[in-house]
CSV table of C-alpha atoms in Angstrom, one decimal:
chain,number,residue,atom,x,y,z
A,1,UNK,CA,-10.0,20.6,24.3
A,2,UNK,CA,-8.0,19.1,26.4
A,3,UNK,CA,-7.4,15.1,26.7
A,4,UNK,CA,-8.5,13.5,29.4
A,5,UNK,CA,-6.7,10.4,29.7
A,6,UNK,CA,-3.1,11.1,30.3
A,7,UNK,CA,-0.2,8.6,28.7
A,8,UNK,CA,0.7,7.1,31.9
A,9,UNK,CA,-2.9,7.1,33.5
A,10,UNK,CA,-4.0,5.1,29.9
A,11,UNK,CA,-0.8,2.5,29.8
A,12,UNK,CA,-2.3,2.0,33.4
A,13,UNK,CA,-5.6,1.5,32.9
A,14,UNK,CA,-4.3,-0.8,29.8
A,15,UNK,CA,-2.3,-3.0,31.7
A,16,UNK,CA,-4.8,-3.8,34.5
A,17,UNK,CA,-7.2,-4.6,31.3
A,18,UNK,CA,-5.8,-8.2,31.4
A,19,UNK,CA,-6.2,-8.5,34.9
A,20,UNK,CA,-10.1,-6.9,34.8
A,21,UNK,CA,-10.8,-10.2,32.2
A,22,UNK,CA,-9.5,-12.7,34.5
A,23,UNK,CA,-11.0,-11.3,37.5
A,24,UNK,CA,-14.3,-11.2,35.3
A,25,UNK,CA,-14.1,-14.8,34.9
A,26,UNK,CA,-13.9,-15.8,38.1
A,27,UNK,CA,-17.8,-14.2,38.9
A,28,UNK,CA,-20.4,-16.2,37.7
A,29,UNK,CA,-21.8,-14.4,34.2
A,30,UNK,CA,-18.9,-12.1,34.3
A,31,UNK,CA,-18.0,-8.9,36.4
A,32,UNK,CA,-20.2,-7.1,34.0
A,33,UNK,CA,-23.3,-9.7,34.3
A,34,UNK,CA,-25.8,-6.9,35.6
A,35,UNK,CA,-28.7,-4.7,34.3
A,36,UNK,CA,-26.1,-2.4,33.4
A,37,UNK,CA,-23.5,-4.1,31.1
A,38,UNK,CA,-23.3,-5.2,28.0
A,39,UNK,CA,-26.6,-7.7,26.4
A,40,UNK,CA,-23.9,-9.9,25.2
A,41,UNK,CA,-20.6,-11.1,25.4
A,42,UNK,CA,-18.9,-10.0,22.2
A,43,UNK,CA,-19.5,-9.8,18.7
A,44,UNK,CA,-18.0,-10.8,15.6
A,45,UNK,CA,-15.9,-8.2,13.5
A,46,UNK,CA,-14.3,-8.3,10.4
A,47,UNK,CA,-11.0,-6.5,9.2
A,48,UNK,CA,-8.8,-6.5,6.3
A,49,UNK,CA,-5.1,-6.9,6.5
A,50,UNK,CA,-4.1,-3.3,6.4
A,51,UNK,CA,-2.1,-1.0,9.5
A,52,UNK,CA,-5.6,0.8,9.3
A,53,UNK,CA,-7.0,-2.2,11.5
A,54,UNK,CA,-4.6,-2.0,14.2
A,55,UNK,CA,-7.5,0.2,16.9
A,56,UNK,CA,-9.5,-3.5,16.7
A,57,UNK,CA,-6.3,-5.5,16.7
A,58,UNK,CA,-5.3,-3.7,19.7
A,59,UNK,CA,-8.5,-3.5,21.4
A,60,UNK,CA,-8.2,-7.5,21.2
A,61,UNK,CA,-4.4,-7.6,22.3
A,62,UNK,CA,-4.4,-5.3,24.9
A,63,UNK,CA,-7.7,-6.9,26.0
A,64,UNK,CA,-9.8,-3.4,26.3
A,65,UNK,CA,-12.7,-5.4,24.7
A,66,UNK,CA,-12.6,-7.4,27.9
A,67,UNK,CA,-12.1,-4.5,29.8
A,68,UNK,CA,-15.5,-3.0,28.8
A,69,UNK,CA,-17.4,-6.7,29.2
A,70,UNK,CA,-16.9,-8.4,25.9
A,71,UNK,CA,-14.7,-11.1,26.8
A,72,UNK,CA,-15.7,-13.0,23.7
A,73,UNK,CA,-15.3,-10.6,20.4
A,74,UNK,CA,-14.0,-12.1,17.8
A,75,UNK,CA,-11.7,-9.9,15.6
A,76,UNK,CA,-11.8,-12.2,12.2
A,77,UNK,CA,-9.5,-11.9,8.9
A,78,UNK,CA,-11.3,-11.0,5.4
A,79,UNK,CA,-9.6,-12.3,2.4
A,80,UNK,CA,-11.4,-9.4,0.4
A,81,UNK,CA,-13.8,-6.1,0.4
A,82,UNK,CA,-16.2,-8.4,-1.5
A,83,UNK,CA,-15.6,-11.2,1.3
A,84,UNK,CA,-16.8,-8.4,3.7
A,85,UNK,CA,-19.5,-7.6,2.0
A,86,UNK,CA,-20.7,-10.8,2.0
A,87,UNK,CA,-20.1,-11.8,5.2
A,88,UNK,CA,-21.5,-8.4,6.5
A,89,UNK,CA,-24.6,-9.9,4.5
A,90,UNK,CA,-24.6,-12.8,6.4
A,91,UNK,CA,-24.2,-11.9,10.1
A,92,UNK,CA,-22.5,-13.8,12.9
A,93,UNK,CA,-25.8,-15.5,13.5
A,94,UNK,CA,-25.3,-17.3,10.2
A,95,UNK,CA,-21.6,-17.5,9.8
A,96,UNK,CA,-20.8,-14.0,8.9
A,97,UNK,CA,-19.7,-10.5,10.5
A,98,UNK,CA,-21.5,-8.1,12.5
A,99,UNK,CA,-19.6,-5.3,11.6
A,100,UNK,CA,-15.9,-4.7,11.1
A,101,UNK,CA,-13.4,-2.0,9.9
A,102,UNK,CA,-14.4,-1.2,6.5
A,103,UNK,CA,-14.3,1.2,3.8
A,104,UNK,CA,-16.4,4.1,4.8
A,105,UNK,CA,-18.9,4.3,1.4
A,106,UNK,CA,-19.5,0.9,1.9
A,107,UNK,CA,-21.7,1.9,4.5
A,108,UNK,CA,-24.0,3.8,2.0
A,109,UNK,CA,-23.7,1.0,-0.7
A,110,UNK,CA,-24.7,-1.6,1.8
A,111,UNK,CA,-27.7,0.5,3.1
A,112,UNK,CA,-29.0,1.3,-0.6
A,113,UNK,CA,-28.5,-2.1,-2.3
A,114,UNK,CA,-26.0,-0.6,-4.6
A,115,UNK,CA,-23.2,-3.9,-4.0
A,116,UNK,CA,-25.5,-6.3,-2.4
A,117,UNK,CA,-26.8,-9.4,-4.2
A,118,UNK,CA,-30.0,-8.6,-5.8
A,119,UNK,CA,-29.6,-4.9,-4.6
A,120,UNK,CA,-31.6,-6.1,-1.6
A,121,UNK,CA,-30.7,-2.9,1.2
A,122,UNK,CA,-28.6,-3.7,4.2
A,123,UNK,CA,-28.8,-1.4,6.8
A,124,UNK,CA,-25.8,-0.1,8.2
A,125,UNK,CA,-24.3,2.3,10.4
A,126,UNK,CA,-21.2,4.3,10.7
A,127,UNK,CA,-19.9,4.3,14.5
A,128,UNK,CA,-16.7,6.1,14.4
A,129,UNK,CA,-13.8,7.0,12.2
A,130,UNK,CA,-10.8,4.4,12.8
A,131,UNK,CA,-8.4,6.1,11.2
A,132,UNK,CA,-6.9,9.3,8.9
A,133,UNK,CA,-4.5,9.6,6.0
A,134,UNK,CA,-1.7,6.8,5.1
A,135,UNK,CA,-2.7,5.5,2.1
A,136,UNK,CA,-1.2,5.7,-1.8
A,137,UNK,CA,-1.3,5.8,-5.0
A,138,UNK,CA,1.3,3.7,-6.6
A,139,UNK,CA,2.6,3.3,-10.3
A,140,UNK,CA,4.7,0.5,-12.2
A,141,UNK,CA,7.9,1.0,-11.8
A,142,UNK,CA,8.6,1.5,-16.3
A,143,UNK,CA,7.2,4.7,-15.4
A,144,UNK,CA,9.6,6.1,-12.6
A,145,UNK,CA,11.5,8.1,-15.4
A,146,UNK,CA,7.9,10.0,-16.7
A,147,UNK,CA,7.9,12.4,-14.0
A,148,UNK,CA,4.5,11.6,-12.0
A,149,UNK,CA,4.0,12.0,-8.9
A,150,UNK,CA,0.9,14.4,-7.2
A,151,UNK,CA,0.5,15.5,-10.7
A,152,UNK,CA,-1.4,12.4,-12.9
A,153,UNK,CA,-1.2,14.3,-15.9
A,154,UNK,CA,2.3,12.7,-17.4
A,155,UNK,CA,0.5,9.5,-17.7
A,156,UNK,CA,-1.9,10.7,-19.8
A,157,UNK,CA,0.1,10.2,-23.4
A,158,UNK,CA,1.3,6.9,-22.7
A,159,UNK,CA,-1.9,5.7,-21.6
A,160,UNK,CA,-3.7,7.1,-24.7
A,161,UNK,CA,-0.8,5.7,-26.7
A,162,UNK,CA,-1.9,2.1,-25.3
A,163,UNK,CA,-5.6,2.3,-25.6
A,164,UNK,CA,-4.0,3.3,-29.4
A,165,UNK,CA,-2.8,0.6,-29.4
A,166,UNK,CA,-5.5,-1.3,-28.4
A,167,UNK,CA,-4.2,-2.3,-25.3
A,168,UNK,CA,-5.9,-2.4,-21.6
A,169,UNK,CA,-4.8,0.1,-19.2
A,170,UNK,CA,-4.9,-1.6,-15.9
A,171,UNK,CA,-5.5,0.6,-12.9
A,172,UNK,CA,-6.4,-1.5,-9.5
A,173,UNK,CA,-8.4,-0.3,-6.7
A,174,UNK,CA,-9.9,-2.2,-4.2
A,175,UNK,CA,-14.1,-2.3,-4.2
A,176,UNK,CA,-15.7,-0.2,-6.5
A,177,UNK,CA,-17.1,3.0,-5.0
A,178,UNK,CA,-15.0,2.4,-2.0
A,179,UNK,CA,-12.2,5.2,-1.2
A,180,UNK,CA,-9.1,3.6,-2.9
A,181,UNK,CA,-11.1,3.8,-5.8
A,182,UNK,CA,-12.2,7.4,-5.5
A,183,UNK,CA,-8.8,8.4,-4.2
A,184,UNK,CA,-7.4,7.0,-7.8
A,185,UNK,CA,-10.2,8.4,-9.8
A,186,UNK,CA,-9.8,12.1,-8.0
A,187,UNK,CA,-6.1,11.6,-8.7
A,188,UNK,CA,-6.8,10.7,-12.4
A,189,UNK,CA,-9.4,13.3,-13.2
A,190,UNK,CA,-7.3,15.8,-11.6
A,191,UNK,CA,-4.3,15.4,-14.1
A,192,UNK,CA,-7.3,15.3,-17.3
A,193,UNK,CA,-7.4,11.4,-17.0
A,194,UNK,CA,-10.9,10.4,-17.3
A,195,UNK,CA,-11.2,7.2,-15.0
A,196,UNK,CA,-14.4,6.0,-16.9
A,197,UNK,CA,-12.9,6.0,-20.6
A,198,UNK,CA,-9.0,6.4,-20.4
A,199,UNK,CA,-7.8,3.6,-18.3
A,200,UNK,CA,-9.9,0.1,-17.1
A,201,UNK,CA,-10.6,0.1,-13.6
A,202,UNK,CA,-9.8,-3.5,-11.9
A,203,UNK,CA,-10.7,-4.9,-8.7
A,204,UNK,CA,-7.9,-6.4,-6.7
A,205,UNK,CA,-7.5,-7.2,-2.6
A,206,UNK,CA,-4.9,-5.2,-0.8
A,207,UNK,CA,-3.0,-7.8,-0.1
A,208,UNK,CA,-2.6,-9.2,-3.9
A,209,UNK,CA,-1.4,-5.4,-5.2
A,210,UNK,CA,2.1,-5.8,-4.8
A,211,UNK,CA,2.3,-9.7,-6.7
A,212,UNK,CA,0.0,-8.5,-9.3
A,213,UNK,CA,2.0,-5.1,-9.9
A,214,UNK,CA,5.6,-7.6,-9.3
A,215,UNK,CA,4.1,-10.1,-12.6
A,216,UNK,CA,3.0,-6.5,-14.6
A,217,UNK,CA,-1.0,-6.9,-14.3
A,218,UNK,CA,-1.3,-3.1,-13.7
A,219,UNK,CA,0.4,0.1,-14.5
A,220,UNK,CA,-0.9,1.4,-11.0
A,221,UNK,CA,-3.2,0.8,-7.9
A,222,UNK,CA,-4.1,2.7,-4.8
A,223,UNK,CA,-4.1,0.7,-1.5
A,224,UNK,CA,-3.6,1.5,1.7
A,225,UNK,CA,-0.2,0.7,4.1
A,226,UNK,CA,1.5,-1.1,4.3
A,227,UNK,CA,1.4,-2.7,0.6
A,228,UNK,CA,2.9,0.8,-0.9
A,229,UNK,CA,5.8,0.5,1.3
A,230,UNK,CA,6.2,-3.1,0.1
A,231,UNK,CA,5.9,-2.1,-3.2
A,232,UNK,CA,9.0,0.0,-3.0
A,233,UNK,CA,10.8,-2.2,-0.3
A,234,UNK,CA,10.5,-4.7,-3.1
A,235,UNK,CA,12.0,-2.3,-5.7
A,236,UNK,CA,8.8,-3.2,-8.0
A,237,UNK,CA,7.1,0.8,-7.9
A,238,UNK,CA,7.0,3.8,-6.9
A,239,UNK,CA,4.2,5.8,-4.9
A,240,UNK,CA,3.5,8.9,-6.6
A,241,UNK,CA,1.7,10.3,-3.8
A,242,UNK,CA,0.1,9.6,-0.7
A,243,UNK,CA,-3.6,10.3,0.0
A,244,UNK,CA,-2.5,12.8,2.5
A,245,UNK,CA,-1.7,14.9,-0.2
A,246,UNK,CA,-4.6,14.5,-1.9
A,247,UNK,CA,-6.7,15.8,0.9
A,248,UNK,CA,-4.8,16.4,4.1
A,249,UNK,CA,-6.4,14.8,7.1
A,250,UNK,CA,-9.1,12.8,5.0
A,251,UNK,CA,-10.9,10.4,6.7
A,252,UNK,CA,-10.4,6.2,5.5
A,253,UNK,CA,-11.8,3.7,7.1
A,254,UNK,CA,-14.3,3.3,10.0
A,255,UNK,CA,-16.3,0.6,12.1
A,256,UNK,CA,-19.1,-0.2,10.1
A,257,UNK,CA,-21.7,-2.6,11.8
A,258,UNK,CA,-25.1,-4.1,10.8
A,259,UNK,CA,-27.9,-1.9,12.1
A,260,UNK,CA,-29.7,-4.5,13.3
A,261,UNK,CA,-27.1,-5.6,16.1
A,262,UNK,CA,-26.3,-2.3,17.0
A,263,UNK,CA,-30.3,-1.4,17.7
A,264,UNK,CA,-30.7,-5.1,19.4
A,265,UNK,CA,-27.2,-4.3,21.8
A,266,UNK,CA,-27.0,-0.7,22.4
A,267,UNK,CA,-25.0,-1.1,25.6
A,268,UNK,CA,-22.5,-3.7,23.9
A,269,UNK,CA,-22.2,-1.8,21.1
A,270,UNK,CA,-20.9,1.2,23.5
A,271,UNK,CA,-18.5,-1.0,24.9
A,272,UNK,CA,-16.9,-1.7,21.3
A,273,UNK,CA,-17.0,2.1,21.4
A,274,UNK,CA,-14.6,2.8,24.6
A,275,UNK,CA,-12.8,-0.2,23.6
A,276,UNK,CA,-11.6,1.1,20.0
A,277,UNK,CA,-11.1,4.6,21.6
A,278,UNK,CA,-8.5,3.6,24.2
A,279,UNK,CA,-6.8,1.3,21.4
A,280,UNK,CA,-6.6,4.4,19.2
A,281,UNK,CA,-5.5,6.4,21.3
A,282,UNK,CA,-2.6,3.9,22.5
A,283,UNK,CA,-1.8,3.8,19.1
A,284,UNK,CA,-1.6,7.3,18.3
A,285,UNK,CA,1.3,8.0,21.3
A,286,UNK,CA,4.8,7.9,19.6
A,287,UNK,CA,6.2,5.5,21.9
A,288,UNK,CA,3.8,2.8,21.4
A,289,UNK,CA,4.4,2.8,17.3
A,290,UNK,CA,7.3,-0.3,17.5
A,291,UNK,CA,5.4,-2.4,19.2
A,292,UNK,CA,1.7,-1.3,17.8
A,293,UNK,CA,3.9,-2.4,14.4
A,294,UNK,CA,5.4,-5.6,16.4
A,295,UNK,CA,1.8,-6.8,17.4
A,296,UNK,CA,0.0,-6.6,13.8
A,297,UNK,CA,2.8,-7.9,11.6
A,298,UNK,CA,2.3,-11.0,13.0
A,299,UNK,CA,1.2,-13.9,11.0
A,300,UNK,CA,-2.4,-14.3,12.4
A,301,UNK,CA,-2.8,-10.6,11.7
A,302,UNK,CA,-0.8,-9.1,9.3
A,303,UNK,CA,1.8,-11.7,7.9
A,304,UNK,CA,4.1,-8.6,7.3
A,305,UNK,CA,7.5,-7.5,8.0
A,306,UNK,CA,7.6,-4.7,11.0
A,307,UNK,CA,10.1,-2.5,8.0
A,308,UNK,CA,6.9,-2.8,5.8
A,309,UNK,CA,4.4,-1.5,8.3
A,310,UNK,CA,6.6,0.8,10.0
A,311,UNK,CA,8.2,3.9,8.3
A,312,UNK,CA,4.6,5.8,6.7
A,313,UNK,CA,3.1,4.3,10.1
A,314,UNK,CA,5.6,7.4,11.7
A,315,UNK,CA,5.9,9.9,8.5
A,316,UNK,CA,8.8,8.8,7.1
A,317,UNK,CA,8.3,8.2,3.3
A,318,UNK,CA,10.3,6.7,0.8
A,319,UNK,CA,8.5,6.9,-2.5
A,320,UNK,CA,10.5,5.0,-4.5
A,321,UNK,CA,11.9,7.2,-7.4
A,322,UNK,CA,15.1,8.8,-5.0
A,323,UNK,CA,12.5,11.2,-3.5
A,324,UNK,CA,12.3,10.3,0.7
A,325,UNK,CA,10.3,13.0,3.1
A,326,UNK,CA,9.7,13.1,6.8
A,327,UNK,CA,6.3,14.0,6.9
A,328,UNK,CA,4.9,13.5,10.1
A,329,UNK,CA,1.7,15.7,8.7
A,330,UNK,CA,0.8,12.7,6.2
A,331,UNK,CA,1.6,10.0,8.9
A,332,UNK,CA,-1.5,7.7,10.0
A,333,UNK,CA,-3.8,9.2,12.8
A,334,UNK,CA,-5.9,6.9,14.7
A,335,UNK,CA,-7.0,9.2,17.6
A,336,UNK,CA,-6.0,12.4,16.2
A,337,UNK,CA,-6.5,15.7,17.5
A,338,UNK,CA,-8.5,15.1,21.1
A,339,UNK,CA,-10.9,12.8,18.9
A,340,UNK,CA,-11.1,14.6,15.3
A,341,UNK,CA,-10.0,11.1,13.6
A,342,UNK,CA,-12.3,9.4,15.3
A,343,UNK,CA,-15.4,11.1,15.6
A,344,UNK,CA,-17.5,10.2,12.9
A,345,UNK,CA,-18.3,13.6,11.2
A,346,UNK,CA,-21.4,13.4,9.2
A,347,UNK,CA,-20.4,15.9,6.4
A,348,UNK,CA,-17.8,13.8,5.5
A,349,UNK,CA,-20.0,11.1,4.8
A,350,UNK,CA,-21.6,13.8,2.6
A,351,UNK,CA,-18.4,14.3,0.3
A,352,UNK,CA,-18.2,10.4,-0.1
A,353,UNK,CA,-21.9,10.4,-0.8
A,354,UNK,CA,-21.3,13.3,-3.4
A,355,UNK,CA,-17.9,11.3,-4.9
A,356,UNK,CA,-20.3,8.3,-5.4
A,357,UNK,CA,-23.0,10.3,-7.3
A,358,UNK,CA,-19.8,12.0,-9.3
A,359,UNK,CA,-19.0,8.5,-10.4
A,360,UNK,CA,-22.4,7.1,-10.9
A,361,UNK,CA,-22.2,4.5,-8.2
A,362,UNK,CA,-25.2,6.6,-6.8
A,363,UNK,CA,-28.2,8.2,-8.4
A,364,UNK,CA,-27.1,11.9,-8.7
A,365,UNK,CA,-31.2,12.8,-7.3
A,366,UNK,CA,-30.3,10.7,-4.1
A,367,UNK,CA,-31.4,12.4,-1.2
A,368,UNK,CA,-27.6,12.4,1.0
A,369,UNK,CA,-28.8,14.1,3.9
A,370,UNK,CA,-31.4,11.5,4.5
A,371,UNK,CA,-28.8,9.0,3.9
A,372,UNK,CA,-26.5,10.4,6.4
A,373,UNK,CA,-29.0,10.5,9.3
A,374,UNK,CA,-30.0,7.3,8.5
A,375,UNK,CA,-26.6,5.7,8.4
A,376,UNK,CA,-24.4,8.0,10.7
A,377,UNK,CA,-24.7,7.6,14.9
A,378,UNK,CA,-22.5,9.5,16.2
A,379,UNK,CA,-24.7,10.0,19.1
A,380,UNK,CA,-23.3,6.6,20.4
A,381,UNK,CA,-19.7,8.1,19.8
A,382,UNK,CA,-20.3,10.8,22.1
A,383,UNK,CA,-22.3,8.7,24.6
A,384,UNK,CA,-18.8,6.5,24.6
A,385,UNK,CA,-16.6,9.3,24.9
A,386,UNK,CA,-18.4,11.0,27.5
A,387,UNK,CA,-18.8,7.8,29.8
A,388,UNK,CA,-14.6,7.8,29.0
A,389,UNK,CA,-14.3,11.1,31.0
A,390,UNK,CA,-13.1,12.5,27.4
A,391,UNK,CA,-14.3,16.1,26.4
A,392,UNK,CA,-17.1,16.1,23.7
A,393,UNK,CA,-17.5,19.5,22.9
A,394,UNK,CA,-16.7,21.2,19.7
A,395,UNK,CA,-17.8,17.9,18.0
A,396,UNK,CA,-21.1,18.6,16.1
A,397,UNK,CA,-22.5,17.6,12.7
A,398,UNK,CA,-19.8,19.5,10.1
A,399,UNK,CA,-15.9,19.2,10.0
A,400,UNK,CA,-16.6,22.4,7.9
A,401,UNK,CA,-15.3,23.2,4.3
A,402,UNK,CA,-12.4,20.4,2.7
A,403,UNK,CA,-9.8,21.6,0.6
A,404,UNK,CA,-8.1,19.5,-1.9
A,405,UNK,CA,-4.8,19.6,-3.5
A,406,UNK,CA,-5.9,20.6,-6.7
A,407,UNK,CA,-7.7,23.9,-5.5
A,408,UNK,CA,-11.1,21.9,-5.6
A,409,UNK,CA,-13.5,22.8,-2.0
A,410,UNK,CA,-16.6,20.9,-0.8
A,411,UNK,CA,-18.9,22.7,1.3
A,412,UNK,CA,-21.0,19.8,3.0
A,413,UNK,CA,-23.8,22.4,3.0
A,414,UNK,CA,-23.9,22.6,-0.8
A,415,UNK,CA,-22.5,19.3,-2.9
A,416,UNK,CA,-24.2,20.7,-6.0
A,417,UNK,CA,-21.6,23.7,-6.1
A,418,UNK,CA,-18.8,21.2,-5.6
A,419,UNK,CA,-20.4,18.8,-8.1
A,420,UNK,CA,-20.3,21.6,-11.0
A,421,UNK,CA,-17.1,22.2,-10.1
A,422,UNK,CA,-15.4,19.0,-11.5
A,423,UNK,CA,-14.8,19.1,-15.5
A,424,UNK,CA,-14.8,15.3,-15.5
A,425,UNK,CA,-17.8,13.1,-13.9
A,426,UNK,CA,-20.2,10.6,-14.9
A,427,UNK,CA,-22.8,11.1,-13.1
A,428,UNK,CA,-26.6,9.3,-14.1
């Protein structure tokens, strides 16, 4: 496939975007004001402060959401994945979020009950993938000398010695079920660390890892960028490996919205679409990485340094323990190739599905497909690309078979195999 927006025609069409608004405002109901446009004016969206935000950050900055006839989103800080939950709960219409970048299994926790007070279901949907790759798995730094890194399994006498000991084994990951935490209990189980008995799981925000690991309330947390690079920018851990590694272009996070708005404002919810593509795909060209960094380190985004944010932003790792890589493989993807980041593959909602029945999160007789169609639209994906100009085929329901670093494969077309592959579980 071939892209169809060029560099200079998209830094074009980016920089008029500002001038599209104000030219909007000066027609009464806005330029978009017509049986055609969007049935409202913007919604509210939630993010978390991670570099995995930056397509809605951009989208606002740049003003595509303007652009597309949503002069009025609101792109809104979460002080937690439990703060988003709840606000996702709520909706705009009472205070809360109608959607937001989020942790893809959310989506299936929120539509089954699984997080949600009183397990009451909230539907949800998947729209599209915001991102690949970039985040880590990082370890206090009294263990630089033990030798771990993609490997888990030289943590596993010194934790045992603690539990011994009758100590707690602290390991932080950021919403139960969500990928941090399966990205930490792959990388556990993987080295013959059962996550369920040999360590204690904690919940703690992204943005409280690296004070929590700096005051010695965990011996390790996965989190996404860029609070591993502060970690070892701070000289307070080292990342053992990134998720890249784990599985190499695994999906993260994606926009999640409330089904509800999305079935009420079909049309708006397009324009999100096309808005978010053109930011990703601005964010995805090399030369627009400094200042993509420059616009979300900013204190009423990111409150981070640009050094922070940077360096895994581009592929260039420093992990803490002497070992530095240029790896532009495991750098973050927004866009990736002609769409595959952001398309929103259904079988790879499948594997998180599957993870979450490994873990016992969901009920290992739950029915995933259903749960896929019933979450998954990227129908609306396509109808955004194609009204883009940007090729759509070769996108269809399966990514095909995943490979992981430890020799594991998922075929989406049979979990069970997968399932019985995996010595440690805890499935119900």
């Amino acid at each position: 496939m071939t892209p169809f927006l060029t560099r200079r025609r998209f830094l074009t069409t980016t920089g008029m975007a500002a001038t599209a608004a104000a030219a909007q405002s000066l027609i009464p109901g806005g330029a978009w004001a017509t049986t055609s446009g969007p049935e409202v004016s913007g919604a509210t969206l939630g993010y978390i402060a991670l570099t995995d935000a930056a397509p809605l950050i951009i989208a606002q900055e740049k003003g595509l959401f303007a652009k597309h006839g949503l002069p009025e989103m609101k792109i809104v800080k979460q002080a937690s994945w439990g703060a988003t939950r709840d606000n996702m709960a709520l909706g705009s219409a009472n205070g809360g979020i109608d959607g937001g970048h989020i942790l893809r299994p959310k989506v299936h926790l929120y539509a089954t009950g699984k997080v949600m007070q009183g397990g009451v279901p909230l539907p949800m949907v998947n729209l599209m993938g915001l991102n690949e790759q970039c985040q880590g798995i990082s370890v206090s730094q009294a263990h630089a000398d033990k030798g771990v890194g993609l490997n888990s399994a030289p943590l596993k006498e010194v934790f045992a010695a603690k539990k011994a000991a009758g100590a707690e084994v602290p390991v932080a990951m950021t919403f139960p079920g969500g990928t941090h935490d399966l990205w930490m209990r792959y990388w556990l189980a993987a080295g013959g660390i059962d996550p369920t008995k040999d360590v204690d799981l904690i919940v703690v925000p992204p943005p409280q890892m690296v004070a929590n690991m700096k005051v010695g309330n965990m011996e390790a947390f996965c989190v996404g960028e860029p609070w591993n690079e502060q970690l070892v920018n701070q000289g307070i851990g080292f990342t053992a490996c990134t998720t890249g590694e784990i599985w190499a272009k695994h999906p993260e996070k994606v926009l999640g919205m409330r089904a509800d708005w999305v079935d009420a404002n079909p049309k708006a919810t397009k324009a999100i679409l096309m808005a978010v593509i053109e930011a990703q795909i601005w964010c995805d060209a090399a030369e627009n990485k400094a200042e993509m960094a420059q616009i979300i380190s900013a204190r009423q985004w990111m409150k981070v340094p640009v050094p922070d944010i940077l360096g895994r932003l581009n592929g260039e790792i420093n992990y803490g323990n002497g070992r530095k890589e240029v790896r532009p493989d495991l750098a973050m993807r927004f866009w990736g190739e002609n769409g595959s980041a952001s398309f929103p593959w259904k079988s790879l909602d499948t594997w998180f599905i599957t993870e979450n029945q490994r873990w016992g999160y969901l009920p290992g007789d739950l029915d995933a497909a259903a749960l896929v169609a019933q979450t998954n639209r990227s129908d609306l994906w396509l109808a955004a690309a194609a009204d883009l100009g940007l090729p759509t085929a070769g996108f269809g329901d399966s990514r095909g078979f995943e490979t992981f670093f430890d020799g594991k494969v998922f075929d989406p077309a049979n979990p069970a195999a997968y399932l019985d592959s995996l010595s440690i579980k805890a499935m119900v």
